[in-house]
Amino acid sequence: MATEVQTKNITNLLASLPEDQRHRVADRWRVHQQREALIQRSSFWKRLWLFLTLIGPGILVMIADNDAGGVITYAQTGAAYGIGFFIPFLILMVPVAYVVQEMTVRLGAVTHRGHAEMIWGRYGPFWGAFSLFDLVVANILTLVTEFIGITIGMKMFGVPAVWSALGGFFIVAGVLLFLRYHTWERVALWVAVGNLIFVPLAIASHPHWGQVVKALGSWHIPAGIAVSGFVYVILANLGTTIAPWMLFFQQSSVVDKGLTEKDIPIGQADTAIGTILMGLVAIALVALTGSWVYGLSGAGNFGIHRIMAALAHSPIGSVGTALFGLGLVEAGLIAAIAITASTSWAVGEALKLPRSINLRPQHALPFYLSGLLGTALAALIVLLPHAPLGFLNLTVQVVASIFMPAAMMFLLLLLNDPEIMGQHVNRPWQNMAAFSIVGLLMVADGLYGFTVVFPHAL
Amino acid sequence: MQNKDYYPDPKETLDVSDDFASFLQAEGGGELAPLSRAPVQGAVKTAFWGLRLYIVAMLILVAIGFTRGMH
């Protein structure tokens, strides 16, 4: 009799939960059962299954970070400066990205709130609105670069820009509107696998491995380069490695997935795996163009079309170049999926809307529309004739790296707040690493500013 | 038309048992406690002013860079 009453209470409780929470509880119940099975009889496969169930946000954010703008930036960097400086630089960026993103895992798992909600709630509407405005503007600009990548890549296969932009938009809208969080995340992860195509392409191009290894120790900067342009490219690479949308995306994703304090170690492993994959792809791109495009006449000013034309004459040939084009489409698509979700989550958190990918479109239209309108706008901008797309691509990276110190400051304040983080507050080494990153960003931005005002001083 | 694959009804798939009750309690679902404003004083206040100055300075520099047509 008592069990019947309890069962009824639980059923009533479940029925009383909002739709998004009910789905999250269902997902978490599966995780709980997997943990219970592990406790009863541990095995490698059960551990692996639990691990595979809980990973997602970290790999997704890191792969999506190698977006179309990132792919173009890395390819242009390799073409303009070779592998001497930027391969070791990108290796350095791997721990930098991990340190930053790992903090969002803890913050999301402990507070069960997204980044926008935390800034708004703890530091008031001014900084909340500032962060939201900054995020939305940067996201729309970034989405423009994603659609640039999608249209350029599809053009290689004879698809007109209007169809590829529309197709990209409808895929992003479709997965966001009609899949619940778990399925959305798995679909996005499968799309993300395509990002790894650049690694076999780089291997197949037979880069000068001796030079790659030598570069690790030398950090060689090519002679006779313009310092201001070099700093600009460093900023662009920084901007594409760590960006504000990534903080908002991963924290909200952790919350929507329902991760708790118990899941933090797997969330950290998820982030570490994603960071390594991100670094591998970035290095592969610089090695590819640094080996086969760098040194060609005028390579320093090559756009992505010229770079791909040059790659067609490298050992990867026309098939490899076509795969490069497909990789560009995938990079734009996966990032568009992630960035659209990050805008929706952030707007939902700031305006206290019902906000979860578990919600049906008719129950959370403002949440979904807030992200999708920005994405539609970006797709339209790409289709405008004579839009300065190449300029926009580098600009978005620079804008992101200028705003990043602000986003990092809020992250650090929150992670050092024992009232909300409890035992998961930042450790001294984490603060040292994070403050060093903020310092690095500010020095890079300061150098950029200096070269703007005094272009002939360096 | 509702697609059941995308929107399964959790009530149909959940095993409503004692174990589930303890799980639900441990997960702590339900409403979150409201967030209180953090005190902005001392070093934090200085950091906020530094941030304001940094943002203004960077925006001015970037504006100069773009108007000069540097890139």
PDB file of N, CA and C in Angstrom, chain A residues 290-359:
ATOM      1  N   GLY A 290      50.957  25.303 -44.963  1.00  0.00           N
ATOM      2  CA  GLY A 290      52.334  25.751 -44.698  1.00  0.00           C
ATOM      3  C   GLY A 290      53.335  25.001 -45.541  1.00  0.00           C
ATOM      4  N   SER A 291      53.022  23.770 -45.902  1.00  0.00           N
ATOM      5  CA  SER A 291      53.930  22.965 -46.713  1.00  0.00           C
ATOM      6  C   SER A 291      53.746  23.201 -48.205  1.00  0.00           C
ATOM      7  N   TRP A 292      52.500  23.435 -48.630  1.00  0.00           N
ATOM      8  CA  TRP A 292      52.235  23.436 -50.074  1.00  0.00           C
ATOM      9  C   TRP A 292      51.781  24.767 -50.646  1.00  0.00           C
ATOM     10  N   VAL A 293      51.425  25.734 -49.820  1.00  0.00           N
ATOM     11  CA  VAL A 293      50.995  27.032 -50.351  1.00  0.00           C
ATOM     12  C   VAL A 293      52.000  28.119 -49.971  1.00  0.00           C
ATOM     13  N   TYR A 294      52.527  28.021 -48.752  1.00  0.00           N
ATOM     14  CA  TYR A 294      53.525  28.996 -48.281  1.00  0.00           C
ATOM     15  C   TYR A 294      54.712  29.012 -49.258  1.00  0.00           C
ATOM     16  N   GLY A 295      55.156  30.201 -49.598  1.00  0.00           N
ATOM     17  CA  GLY A 295      56.301  30.310 -50.500  1.00  0.00           C
ATOM     18  C   GLY A 295      55.893  30.559 -51.940  1.00  0.00           C
ATOM     19  N   LEU A 296      54.635  30.288 -52.284  1.00  0.00           N
ATOM     20  CA  LEU A 296      54.175  30.613 -53.642  1.00  0.00           C
ATOM     21  C   LEU A 296      54.081  32.134 -53.771  1.00  0.00           C
ATOM     22  N   SER A 297      54.211  32.619 -54.977  1.00  0.00           N
ATOM     23  CA  SER A 297      54.176  34.059 -55.186  1.00  0.00           C
ATOM     24  C   SER A 297      52.825  34.642 -54.737  1.00  0.00           C
ATOM     25  N   GLY A 298      52.871  35.595 -53.821  1.00  0.00           N
ATOM     26  CA  GLY A 298      51.657  36.261 -53.336  1.00  0.00           C
ATOM     27  C   GLY A 298      50.844  35.441 -52.350  1.00  0.00           C
ATOM     28  N   ALA A 299      51.425  34.346 -51.808  1.00  0.00           N
ATOM     29  CA  ALA A 299      50.670  33.449 -50.908  1.00  0.00           C
ATOM     30  C   ALA A 299      50.177  34.161 -49.649  1.00  0.00           C
ATOM     31  N   GLY A 300      50.923  35.203 -49.257  1.00  0.00           N
ATOM     32  CA  GLY A 300      50.547  35.931 -48.037  1.00  0.00           C
ATOM     33  C   GLY A 300      49.183  36.587 -48.150  1.00  0.00           C
ATOM     34  N   ASN A 301      48.749  36.847 -49.376  1.00  0.00           N
ATOM     35  CA  ASN A 301      47.442  37.510 -49.559  1.00  0.00           C
ATOM     36  C   ASN A 301      46.399  36.581 -50.173  1.00  0.00           C
ATOM     37  N   PHE A 302      46.682  35.294 -50.199  1.00  0.00           N
ATOM     38  CA  PHE A 302      45.739  34.352 -50.802  1.00  0.00           C
ATOM     39  C   PHE A 302      44.440  34.274 -49.994  1.00  0.00           C
ATOM     40  N   GLY A 303      43.324  34.288 -50.702  1.00  0.00           N
ATOM     41  CA  GLY A 303      42.049  33.953 -50.071  1.00  0.00           C
ATOM     42  C   GLY A 303      41.889  32.439 -50.116  1.00  0.00           C
ATOM     43  N   ILE A 304      40.773  31.961 -49.589  1.00  0.00           N
ATOM     44  CA  ILE A 304      40.591  30.501 -49.499  1.00  0.00           C
ATOM     45  C   ILE A 304      40.459  29.862 -50.889  1.00  0.00           C
ATOM     46  N   HIS A 305      39.906  30.614 -51.876  1.00  0.00           N
ATOM     47  CA  HIS A 305      39.793  30.060 -53.234  1.00  0.00           C
ATOM     48  C   HIS A 305      41.171  29.773 -53.815  1.00  0.00           C
ATOM     49  N   ARG A 306      42.089  30.753 -53.678  1.00  0.00           N
ATOM     50  CA  ARG A 306      43.439  30.599 -54.225  1.00  0.00           C
ATOM     51  C   ARG A 306      44.165  29.483 -53.484  1.00  0.00           C
ATOM     52  N   ILE A 307      43.912  29.399 -52.182  1.00  0.00           N
ATOM     53  CA  ILE A 307      44.577  28.344 -51.390  1.00  0.00           C
ATOM     54  C   ILE A 307      44.131  26.972 -51.886  1.00  0.00           C
ATOM     55  N   MET A 308      42.822  26.828 -52.115  1.00  0.00           N
ATOM     56  CA  MET A 308      42.323  25.518 -52.570  1.00  0.00           C
ATOM     57  C   MET A 308      42.823  25.211 -53.990  1.00  0.00           C
ATOM     58  N   ALA A 309      42.931  26.261 -54.816  1.00  0.00           N
ATOM     59  CA  ALA A 309      43.461  26.046 -56.173  1.00  0.00           C
ATOM     60  C   ALA A 309      44.908  25.565 -56.085  1.00  0.00           C
ATOM     61  N   ALA A 310      45.671  26.153 -55.149  1.00  0.00           N
ATOM     62  CA  ALA A 310      47.070  25.739 -54.981  1.00  0.00           C
ATOM     63  C   ALA A 310      47.149  24.308 -54.438  1.00  0.00           C
ATOM     64  N   LEU A 311      46.243  23.961 -53.537  1.00  0.00           N
ATOM     65  CA  LEU A 311      46.264  22.604 -52.948  1.00  0.00           C
ATOM     66  C   LEU A 311      45.960  21.533 -54.002  1.00  0.00           C
ATOM     67  N   ALA A 312      45.200  21.914 -55.040  1.00  0.00           N
ATOM     68  CA  ALA A 312      44.879  20.947 -56.093  1.00  0.00           C
ATOM     69  C   ALA A 312      46.151  20.460 -56.791  1.00  0.00           C
ATOM     70  N   HIS A 313      47.215  21.285 -56.717  1.00  0.00           N
ATOM     71  CA  HIS A 313      48.491  20.897 -57.333  1.00  0.00           C
ATOM     72  C   HIS A 313      49.424  20.223 -56.330  1.00  0.00           C
ATOM     73  N   SER A 314      48.952  20.026 -55.096  1.00  0.00           N
ATOM     74  CA  SER A 314      49.760  19.339 -54.075  1.00  0.00           C
ATOM     75  C   SER A 314      49.464  17.838 -54.167  1.00  0.00           C
ATOM     76  N   PRO A 315      50.147  17.002 -53.371  1.00  0.00           N
ATOM     77  CA  PRO A 315      49.886  15.557 -53.459  1.00  0.00           C
ATOM     78  C   PRO A 315      48.436  15.158 -53.166  1.00  0.00           C
ATOM     79  N   ILE A 316      47.638  16.019 -52.509  1.00  0.00           N
ATOM     80  CA  ILE A 316      46.243  15.604 -52.237  1.00  0.00           C
ATOM     81  C   ILE A 316      45.377  15.710 -53.501  1.00  0.00           C
ATOM     82  N   GLY A 317      45.852  16.458 -54.499  1.00  0.00           N
ATOM     83  CA  GLY A 317      45.186  16.525 -55.797  1.00  0.00           C
ATOM     84  C   GLY A 317      43.769  17.079 -55.747  1.00  0.00           C
ATOM     85  N   SER A 318      43.028  16.833 -56.812  1.00  0.00           N
ATOM     86  CA  SER A 318      41.682  17.416 -56.919  1.00  0.00           C
ATOM     87  C   SER A 318      40.699  16.720 -55.969  1.00  0.00           C
ATOM     88  N   VAL A 319      40.900  15.397 -55.754  1.00  0.00           N
ATOM     89  CA  VAL A 319      39.997  14.683 -54.828  1.00  0.00           C
ATOM     90  C   VAL A 319      40.192  15.219 -53.406  1.00  0.00           C
ATOM     91  N   GLY A 320      41.451  15.366 -53.019  1.00  0.00           N
ATOM     92  CA  GLY A 320      41.755  15.901 -51.686  1.00  0.00           C
ATOM     93  C   GLY A 320      41.218  17.315 -51.528  1.00  0.00           C
ATOM     94  N   THR A 321      41.330  18.103 -52.598  1.00  0.00           N
ATOM     95  CA  THR A 321      40.829  19.481 -52.522  1.00  0.00           C
ATOM     96  C   THR A 321      39.307  19.489 -52.388  1.00  0.00           C
ATOM     97  N   ALA A 322      38.656  18.543 -53.078  1.00  0.00           N
ATOM     98  CA  ALA A 322      37.192  18.438 -52.940  1.00  0.00           C
ATOM     99  C   ALA A 322      36.835  18.060 -51.503  1.00  0.00           C
ATOM    100  N   LEU A 323      37.633  17.154 -50.904  1.00  0.00           N
ATOM    101  CA  LEU A 323      37.388  16.792 -49.503  1.00  0.00           C
ATOM    102  C   LEU A 323      37.640  17.988 -48.586  1.00  0.00           C
ATOM    103  N   PHE A 324      38.636  18.794 -48.938  1.00  0.00           N
ATOM    104  CA  PHE A 324      38.893  20.029 -48.187  1.00  0.00           C
ATOM    105  C   PHE A 324      37.644  20.915 -48.222  1.00  0.00           C
ATOM    106  N   GLY A 325      37.057  21.022 -49.423  1.00  0.00           N
ATOM    107  CA  GLY A 325      35.834  21.818 -49.576  1.00  0.00           C
ATOM    108  C   GLY A 325      34.694  21.273 -48.727  1.00  0.00           C
ATOM    109  N   LEU A 326      34.572  19.945 -48.710  1.00  0.00           N
ATOM    110  CA  LEU A 326      33.527  19.325 -47.870  1.00  0.00           C
ATOM    111  C   LEU A 326      33.800  19.589 -46.389  1.00  0.00           C
ATOM    112  N   GLY A 327      35.083  19.546 -46.023  1.00  0.00           N
ATOM    113  CA  GLY A 327      35.465  19.835 -44.635  1.00  0.00           C
ATOM    114  C   GLY A 327      35.075  21.245 -44.245  1.00  0.00           C
ATOM    115  N   LEU A 328      35.222  22.158 -45.202  1.00  0.00           N
ATOM    116  CA  LEU A 328      34.846  23.556 -44.954  1.00  0.00           C
ATOM    117  C   LEU A 328      33.330  23.659 -44.721  1.00  0.00           C
ATOM    118  N   VAL A 329      32.570  22.916 -45.527  1.00  0.00           N
ATOM    119  CA  VAL A 329      31.106  22.914 -45.361  1.00  0.00           C
ATOM    120  C   VAL A 329      30.748  22.359 -43.983  1.00  0.00           C
ATOM    121  N   GLU A 330      31.377  21.250 -43.622  1.00  0.00           N
ATOM    122  CA  GLU A 330      31.101  20.622 -42.313  1.00  0.00           C
ATOM    123  C   GLU A 330      31.460  21.560 -41.174  1.00  0.00           C
ATOM    124  N   ALA A 331      32.636  22.236 -41.326  1.00  0.00           N
ATOM    125  CA  ALA A 331      33.087  23.146 -40.257  1.00  0.00           C
ATOM    126  C   ALA A 331      32.061  24.258 -40.056  1.00  0.00           C
ATOM    127  N   GLY A 332      31.538  24.797 -41.167  1.00  0.00           N
ATOM    128  CA  GLY A 332      30.530  25.848 -41.062  1.00  0.00           C
ATOM    129  C   GLY A 332      29.241  25.330 -40.448  1.00  0.00           C
ATOM    130  N   LEU A 333      28.864  24.129 -40.839  1.00  0.00           N
ATOM    131  CA  LEU A 333      27.591  23.568 -40.378  1.00  0.00           C
ATOM    132  C   LEU A 333      27.619  23.249 -38.877  1.00  0.00           C
ATOM    133  N   ILE A 334      28.679  22.599 -38.425  1.00  0.00           N
ATOM    134  CA  ILE A 334      28.730  22.199 -37.003  1.00  0.00           C
ATOM    135  C   ILE A 334      28.791  23.448 -36.109  1.00  0.00           C
ATOM    136  N   ALA A 335      29.550  24.448 -36.585  1.00  0.00           N
ATOM    137  CA  ALA A 335      29.629  25.670 -35.781  1.00  0.00           C
ATOM    138  C   ALA A 335      28.295  26.406 -35.790  1.00  0.00           C
ATOM    139  N   ALA A 336      27.614  26.412 -36.938  1.00  0.00           N
ATOM    140  CA  ALA A 336      26.308  27.086 -37.002  1.00  0.00           C
ATOM    141  C   ALA A 336      25.313  26.412 -36.059  1.00  0.00           C
ATOM    142  N   ILE A 337      25.373  25.089 -35.994  1.00  0.00           N
ATOM    143  CA  ILE A 337      24.494  24.348 -35.074  1.00  0.00           C
ATOM    144  C   ILE A 337      24.783  24.768 -33.625  1.00  0.00           C
ATOM    145  N   ALA A 338      26.066  24.816 -33.279  1.00  0.00           N
ATOM    146  CA  ALA A 338      26.438  25.128 -31.883  1.00  0.00           C
ATOM    147  C   ALA A 338      26.187  26.596 -31.542  1.00  0.00           C
ATOM    148  N   ILE A 339      26.546  27.488 -32.456  1.00  0.00           N
ATOM    149  CA  ILE A 339      26.425  28.924 -32.154  1.00  0.00           C
ATOM    150  C   ILE A 339      24.947  29.335 -32.068  1.00  0.00           C
ATOM    151  N   THR A 340      24.126  28.764 -32.941  1.00  0.00           N
ATOM    152  CA  THR A 340      22.687  29.073 -32.877  1.00  0.00           C
ATOM    153  C   THR A 340      22.126  28.646 -31.522  1.00  0.00           C
ATOM    154  N   ALA A 341      22.532  27.463 -31.073  1.00  0.00           N
ATOM    155  CA  ALA A 341      22.057  26.993 -29.764  1.00  0.00           C
ATOM    156  C   ALA A 341      22.571  27.904 -28.654  1.00  0.00           C
ATOM    157  N   SER A 342      23.816  28.364 -28.769  1.00  0.00           N
ATOM    158  CA  SER A 342      24.369  29.210 -27.697  1.00  0.00           C
ATOM    159  C   SER A 342      23.600  30.521 -27.605  1.00  0.00           C
ATOM    160  N   THR A 343      23.207  31.095 -28.760  1.00  0.00           N
ATOM    161  CA  THR A 343      22.416  32.345 -28.720  1.00  0.00           C
ATOM    162  C   THR A 343      21.062  32.077 -28.072  1.00  0.00           C
ATOM    163  N   SER A 344      20.412  30.993 -28.481  1.00  0.00           N
ATOM    164  CA  SER A 344      19.091  30.680 -27.922  1.00  0.00           C
ATOM    165  C   SER A 344      19.174  30.496 -26.405  1.00  0.00           C
ATOM    166  N   TRP A 345      20.166  29.724 -25.966  1.00  0.00           N
ATOM    167  CA  TRP A 345      20.298  29.492 -24.528  1.00  0.00           C
ATOM    168  C   TRP A 345      20.538  30.802 -23.773  1.00  0.00           C
ATOM    169  N   ALA A 346      21.478  31.629 -24.311  1.00  0.00           N
ATOM    170  CA  ALA A 346      21.848  32.856 -23.600  1.00  0.00           C
ATOM    171  C   ALA A 346      20.662  33.814 -23.517  1.00  0.00           C
ATOM    172  N   VAL A 347      19.945  33.984 -24.624  1.00  0.00           N
ATOM    173  CA  VAL A 347      18.779  34.887 -24.613  1.00  0.00           C
ATOM    174  C   VAL A 347      17.716  34.322 -23.658  1.00  0.00           C
ATOM    175  N   GLY A 348      17.506  33.016 -23.721  1.00  0.00           N
ATOM    176  CA  GLY A 348      16.535  32.372 -22.832  1.00  0.00           C
ATOM    177  C   GLY A 348      16.883  32.565 -21.364  1.00  0.00           C
ATOM    178  N   GLU A 349      18.172  32.439 -21.057  1.00  0.00           N
ATOM    179  CA  GLU A 349      18.607  32.605 -19.655  1.00  0.00           C
ATOM    180  C   GLU A 349      18.457  34.053 -19.199  1.00  0.00           C
ATOM    181  N   ALA A 350      18.858  34.982 -20.083  1.00  0.00           N
ATOM    182  CA  ALA A 350      18.814  36.394 -19.703  1.00  0.00           C
ATOM    183  C   ALA A 350      17.379  36.873 -19.528  1.00  0.00           C
ATOM    184  N   LEU A 351      16.499  36.448 -20.422  1.00  0.00           N
ATOM    185  CA  LEU A 351      15.112  36.925 -20.381  1.00  0.00           C
ATOM    186  C   LEU A 351      14.197  35.982 -19.594  1.00  0.00           C
ATOM    187  N   LYS A 352      14.804  34.992 -18.958  1.00  0.00           N
ATOM    188  CA  LYS A 352      14.070  34.006 -18.141  1.00  0.00           C
ATOM    189  C   LYS A 352      12.944  33.329 -18.928  1.00  0.00           C
ATOM    190  N   LEU A 353      13.251  32.982 -20.162  1.00  0.00           N
ATOM    191  CA  LEU A 353      12.280  32.265 -21.000  1.00  0.00           C
ATOM    192  C   LEU A 353      12.399  30.769 -20.709  1.00  0.00           C
ATOM    193  N   PRO A 354      11.364  29.987 -21.036  1.00  0.00           N
ATOM    194  CA  PRO A 354      11.557  28.535 -21.015  1.00  0.00           C
ATOM    195  C   PRO A 354      12.670  28.211 -22.005  1.00  0.00           C
ATOM    196  N   ARG A 355      13.721  27.512 -21.557  1.00  0.00           N
ATOM    197  CA  ARG A 355      14.916  27.372 -22.405  1.00  0.00           C
ATOM    198  C   ARG A 355      15.505  25.973 -22.298  1.00  0.00           C
ATOM    199  N   SER A 356      15.227  25.175 -23.270  1.00  0.00           N
ATOM    200  CA  SER A 356      15.840  23.860 -23.327  1.00  0.00           C
ATOM    201  C   SER A 356      15.575  23.291 -24.708  1.00  0.00           C
ATOM    202  N   ILE A 357      16.570  22.577 -25.221  1.00  0.00           N
ATOM    203  CA  ILE A 357      16.364  21.930 -26.520  1.00  0.00           C
ATOM    204  C   ILE A 357      15.394  20.757 -26.350  1.00  0.00           C
ATOM    205  N   ASN A 358      15.086  20.396 -25.115  1.00  0.00           N
ATOM    206  CA  ASN A 358      14.083  19.368 -24.870  1.00  0.00           C
ATOM    207  C   ASN A 358      12.654  19.859 -25.109  1.00  0.00           C
ATOM    208  N   LEU A 359      12.502  21.179 -25.208  1.00  0.00           N
ATOM    209  CA  LEU A 359      11.139  21.721 -25.349  1.00  0.00           C
ATOM    210  C   LEU A 359      10.665  21.668 -26.798  1.00  0.00           C
TER     211      LEU A 359
END
